Tab-separated table of C-alpha atoms in Angstrom:
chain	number	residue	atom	x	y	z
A	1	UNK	CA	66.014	49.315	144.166
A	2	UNK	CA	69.455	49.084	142.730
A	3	UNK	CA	71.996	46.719	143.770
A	4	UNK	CA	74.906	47.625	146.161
A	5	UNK	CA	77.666	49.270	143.729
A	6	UNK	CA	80.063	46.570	145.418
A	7	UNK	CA	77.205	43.688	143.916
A	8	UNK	CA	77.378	45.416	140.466
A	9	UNK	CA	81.161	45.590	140.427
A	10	UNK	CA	81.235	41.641	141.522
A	11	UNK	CA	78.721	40.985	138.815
A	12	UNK	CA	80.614	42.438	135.924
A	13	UNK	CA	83.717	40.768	136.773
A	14	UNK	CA	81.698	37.462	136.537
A	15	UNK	CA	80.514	38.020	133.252
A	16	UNK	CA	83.905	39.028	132.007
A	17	UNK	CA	85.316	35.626	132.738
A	18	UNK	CA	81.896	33.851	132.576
A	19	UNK	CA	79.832	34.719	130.617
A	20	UNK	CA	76.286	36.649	130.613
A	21	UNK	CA	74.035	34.666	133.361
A	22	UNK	CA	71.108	34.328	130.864
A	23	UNK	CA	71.096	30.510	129.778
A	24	UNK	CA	74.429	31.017	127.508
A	25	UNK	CA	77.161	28.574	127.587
A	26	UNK	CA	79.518	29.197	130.594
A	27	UNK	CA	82.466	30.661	129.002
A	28	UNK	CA	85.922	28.985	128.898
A	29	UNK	CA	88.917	30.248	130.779
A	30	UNK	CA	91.932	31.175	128.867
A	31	UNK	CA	94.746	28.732	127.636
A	32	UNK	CA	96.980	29.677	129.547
A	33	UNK	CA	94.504	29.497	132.822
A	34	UNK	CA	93.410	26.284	132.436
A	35	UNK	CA	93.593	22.453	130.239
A	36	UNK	CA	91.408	21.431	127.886
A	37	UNK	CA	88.097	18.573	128.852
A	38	UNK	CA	87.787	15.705	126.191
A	39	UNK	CA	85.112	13.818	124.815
A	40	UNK	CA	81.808	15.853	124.816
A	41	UNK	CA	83.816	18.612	126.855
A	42	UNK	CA	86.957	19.053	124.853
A	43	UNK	CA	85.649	22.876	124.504
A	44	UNK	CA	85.699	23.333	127.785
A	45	UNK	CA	88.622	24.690	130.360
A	46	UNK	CA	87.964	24.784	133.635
A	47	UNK	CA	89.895	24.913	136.514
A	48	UNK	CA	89.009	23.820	140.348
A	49	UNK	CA	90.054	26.569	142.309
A	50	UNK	CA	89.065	29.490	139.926
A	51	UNK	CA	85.904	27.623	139.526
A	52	UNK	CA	84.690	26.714	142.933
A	53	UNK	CA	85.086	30.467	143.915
A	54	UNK	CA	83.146	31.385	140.889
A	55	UNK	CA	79.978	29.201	142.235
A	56	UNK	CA	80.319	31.002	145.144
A	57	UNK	CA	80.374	34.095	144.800
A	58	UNK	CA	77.513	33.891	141.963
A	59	UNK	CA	75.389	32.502	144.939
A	60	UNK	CA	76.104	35.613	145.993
A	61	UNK	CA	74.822	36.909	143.230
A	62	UNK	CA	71.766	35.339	144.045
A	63	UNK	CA	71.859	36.412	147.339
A	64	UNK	CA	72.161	39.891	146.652
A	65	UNK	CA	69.726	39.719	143.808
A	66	UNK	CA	66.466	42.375	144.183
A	67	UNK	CA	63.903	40.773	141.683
A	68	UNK	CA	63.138	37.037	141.551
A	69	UNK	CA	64.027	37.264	138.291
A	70	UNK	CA	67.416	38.337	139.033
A	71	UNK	CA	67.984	35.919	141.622
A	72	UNK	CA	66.454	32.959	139.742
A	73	UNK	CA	69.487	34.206	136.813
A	74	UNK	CA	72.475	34.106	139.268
A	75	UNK	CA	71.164	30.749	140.402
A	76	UNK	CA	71.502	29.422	137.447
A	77	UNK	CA	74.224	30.789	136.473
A	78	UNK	CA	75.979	29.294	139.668
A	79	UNK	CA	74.259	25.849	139.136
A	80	UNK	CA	75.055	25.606	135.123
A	81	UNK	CA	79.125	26.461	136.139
A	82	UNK	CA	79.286	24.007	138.971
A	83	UNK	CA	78.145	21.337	135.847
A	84	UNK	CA	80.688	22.610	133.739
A	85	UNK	CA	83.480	22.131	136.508
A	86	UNK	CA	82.179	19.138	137.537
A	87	UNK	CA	81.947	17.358	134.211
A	88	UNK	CA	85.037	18.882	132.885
A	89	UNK	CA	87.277	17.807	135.543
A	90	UNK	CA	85.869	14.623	136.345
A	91	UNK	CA	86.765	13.266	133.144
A	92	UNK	CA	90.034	12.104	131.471
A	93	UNK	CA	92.072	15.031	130.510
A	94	UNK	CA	92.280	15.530	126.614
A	95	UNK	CA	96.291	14.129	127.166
A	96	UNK	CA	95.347	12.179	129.793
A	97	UNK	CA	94.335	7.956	129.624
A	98	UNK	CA	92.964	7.768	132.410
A	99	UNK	CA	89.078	6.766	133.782
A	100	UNK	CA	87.894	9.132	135.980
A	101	UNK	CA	84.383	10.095	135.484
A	102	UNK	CA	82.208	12.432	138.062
A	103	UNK	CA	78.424	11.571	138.950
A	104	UNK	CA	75.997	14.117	136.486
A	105	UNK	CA	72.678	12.756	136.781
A	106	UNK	CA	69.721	13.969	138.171
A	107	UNK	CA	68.822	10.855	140.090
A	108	UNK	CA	68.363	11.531	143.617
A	109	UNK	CA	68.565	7.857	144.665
A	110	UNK	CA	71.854	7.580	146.860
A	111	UNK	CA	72.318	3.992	146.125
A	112	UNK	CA	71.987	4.760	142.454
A	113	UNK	CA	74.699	7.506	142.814
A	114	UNK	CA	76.752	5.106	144.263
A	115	UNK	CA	76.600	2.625	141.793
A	116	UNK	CA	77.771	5.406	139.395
A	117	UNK	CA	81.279	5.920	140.995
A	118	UNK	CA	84.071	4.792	139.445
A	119	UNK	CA	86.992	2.930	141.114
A	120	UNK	CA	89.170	6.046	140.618
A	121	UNK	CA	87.227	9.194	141.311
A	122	UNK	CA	87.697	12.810	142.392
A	123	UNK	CA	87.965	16.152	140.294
A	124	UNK	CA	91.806	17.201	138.467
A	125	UNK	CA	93.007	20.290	139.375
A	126	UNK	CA	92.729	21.592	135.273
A	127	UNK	CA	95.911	22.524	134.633
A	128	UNK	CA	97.301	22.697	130.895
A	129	UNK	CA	100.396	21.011	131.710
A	130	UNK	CA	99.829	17.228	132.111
A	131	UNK	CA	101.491	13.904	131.629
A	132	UNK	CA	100.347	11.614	129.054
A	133	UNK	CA	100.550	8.562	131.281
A	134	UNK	CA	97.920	10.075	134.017
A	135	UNK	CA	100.877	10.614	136.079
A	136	UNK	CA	101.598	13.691	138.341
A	137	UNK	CA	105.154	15.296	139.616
A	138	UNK	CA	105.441	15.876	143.175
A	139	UNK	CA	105.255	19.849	142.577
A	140	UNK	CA	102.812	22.117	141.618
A	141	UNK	CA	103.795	21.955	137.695
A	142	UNK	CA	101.341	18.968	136.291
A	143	UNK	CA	98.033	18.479	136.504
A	144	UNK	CA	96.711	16.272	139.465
A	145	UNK	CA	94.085	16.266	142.278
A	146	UNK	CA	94.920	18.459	145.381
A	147	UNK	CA	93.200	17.972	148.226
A	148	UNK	CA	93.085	21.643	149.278
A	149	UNK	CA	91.451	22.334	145.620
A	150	UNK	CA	88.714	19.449	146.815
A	151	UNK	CA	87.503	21.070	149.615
A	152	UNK	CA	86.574	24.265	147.730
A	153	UNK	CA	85.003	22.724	145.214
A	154	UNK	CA	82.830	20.847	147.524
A	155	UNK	CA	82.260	23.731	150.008
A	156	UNK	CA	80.919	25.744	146.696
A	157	UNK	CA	78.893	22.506	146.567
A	158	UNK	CA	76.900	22.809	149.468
A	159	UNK	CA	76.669	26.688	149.291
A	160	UNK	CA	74.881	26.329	145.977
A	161	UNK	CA	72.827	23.102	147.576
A	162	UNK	CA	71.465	24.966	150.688
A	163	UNK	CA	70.684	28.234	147.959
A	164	UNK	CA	69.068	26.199	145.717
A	165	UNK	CA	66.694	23.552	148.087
A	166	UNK	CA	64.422	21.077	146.797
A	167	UNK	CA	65.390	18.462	144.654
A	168	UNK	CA	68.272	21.097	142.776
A	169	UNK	CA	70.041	21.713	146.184
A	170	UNK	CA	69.377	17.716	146.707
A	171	UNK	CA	71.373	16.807	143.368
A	172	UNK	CA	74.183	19.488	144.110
A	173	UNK	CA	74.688	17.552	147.601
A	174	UNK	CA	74.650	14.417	146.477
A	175	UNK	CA	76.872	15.127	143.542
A	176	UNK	CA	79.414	16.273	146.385
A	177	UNK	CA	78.719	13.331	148.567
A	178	UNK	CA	79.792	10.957	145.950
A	179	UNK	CA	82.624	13.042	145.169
A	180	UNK	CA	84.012	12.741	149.141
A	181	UNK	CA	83.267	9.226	149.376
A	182	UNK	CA	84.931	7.999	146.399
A	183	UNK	CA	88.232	9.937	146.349
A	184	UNK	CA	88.335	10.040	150.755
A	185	UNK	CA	90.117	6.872	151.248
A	186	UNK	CA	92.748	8.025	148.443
A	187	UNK	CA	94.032	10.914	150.268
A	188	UNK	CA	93.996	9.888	153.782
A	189	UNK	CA	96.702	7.623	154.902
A	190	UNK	CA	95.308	6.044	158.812
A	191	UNK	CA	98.146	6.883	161.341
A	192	UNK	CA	99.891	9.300	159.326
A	193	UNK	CA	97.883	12.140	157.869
A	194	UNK	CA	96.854	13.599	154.785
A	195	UNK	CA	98.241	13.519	150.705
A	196	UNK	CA	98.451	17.227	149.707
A	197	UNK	CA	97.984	15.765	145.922
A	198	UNK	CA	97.454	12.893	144.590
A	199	UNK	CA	97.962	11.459	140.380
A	200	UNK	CA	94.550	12.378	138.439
A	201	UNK	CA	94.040	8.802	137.931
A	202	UNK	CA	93.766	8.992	142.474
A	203	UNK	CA	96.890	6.767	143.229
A	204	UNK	CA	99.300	8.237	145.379
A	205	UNK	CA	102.636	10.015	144.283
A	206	UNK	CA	105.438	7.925	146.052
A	207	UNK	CA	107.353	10.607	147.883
A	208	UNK	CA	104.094	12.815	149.012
């Protein structure tokens, strides 16, 4: 039975800024959408809130799918760009010096993931304007962590955990766990309230 035409439509739209979901590299957003990564992901541009919609709504994909075969595709799709955003953003921007670094391995072992988290942690927003010093601007203009970014990119998290089960949905979940306790206690300010954004390095911009 053929998909819903609304399923087809949402599917071709994801391949035209993704990709094909067979196994291929998940494709890069456009210069002018989102940064560059560095190191081993200087290829890649990614961006948080594009992104974190995109796992989402390929677990719909999944959800929707008709064949095993088609679901199992979408799946992977899904769990192969939630790496990609992960990675990419949890890592020094290509202007940036700072050491942020997210938690990518497939150890299941909370303690272990744990021990993995960096002093500094969270995901940068992606953006292709960014200061050279790690620094942010109290505006929207530079790249930065925002905590309303975050919380998509972690409720795409458990989404894709909960599709995926096992020890797949277990990673996804634990990745995002790590994610909240690291960066947490760098956006919340006890008696106050809440940093909208934050530097990418997770200090706080003075007057925010």
């Amino acid at each position: 039975m053929a998909a819903p035409i609304r399923v087809q439509q949402q599917r071709l739209l994801l391949t035209q800024v993704y990709g094909t979901f067979e196994g291929t590299p998940v494709k890069p957003l456009p210069r002018d959408e989102a940064g560059l990564g560095s190191g081993r992901k200087s290829h890649q541009r990614r961006y948080l809130w594009t992104d974190a919609f995109g796992v989402v709504a390929l677990v719909a994909q999944a959800r929707s799918a008709t064949t095993t075969a088609a679901h199992d595709a979408a799946l992977q799709a899904a769990a192969a760009l939630a790496d990609e955003t992960f990675e990419t953003l949890g890592a020094p921007g290509a202007l940036l010096g700072t050491h942020m670094t997210s938690w990518t391995t497939d150890d299941a072992d909370y303690d272990a993931a744990l021990a993995l988290l960096a002093p500094n942690i969270g995901l940068r927003i992606g953006k292709s304007s960014a200061n050279p010093s790690g620094k942010s601007d109290a505006g929207m203009d530079l790249d930065g962590q925002y905590f309303h970014y975050l919380d998509k990119a972690l409720f795409a998290s458990a989404v894709l955990a909960e599709e995926a089960g096992d020890d797949a949905g277990t990673r996804h979940a634990l990745r995002a766990a790590a994610i909240i306790l690291g960066v947490h206690k760098h956006f919340t300010v006890p008696g106050e309230g809440v940093h909208w954004k934050l530097n990418t390095d997770a200090t706080p911009i003075r007057v925010l």
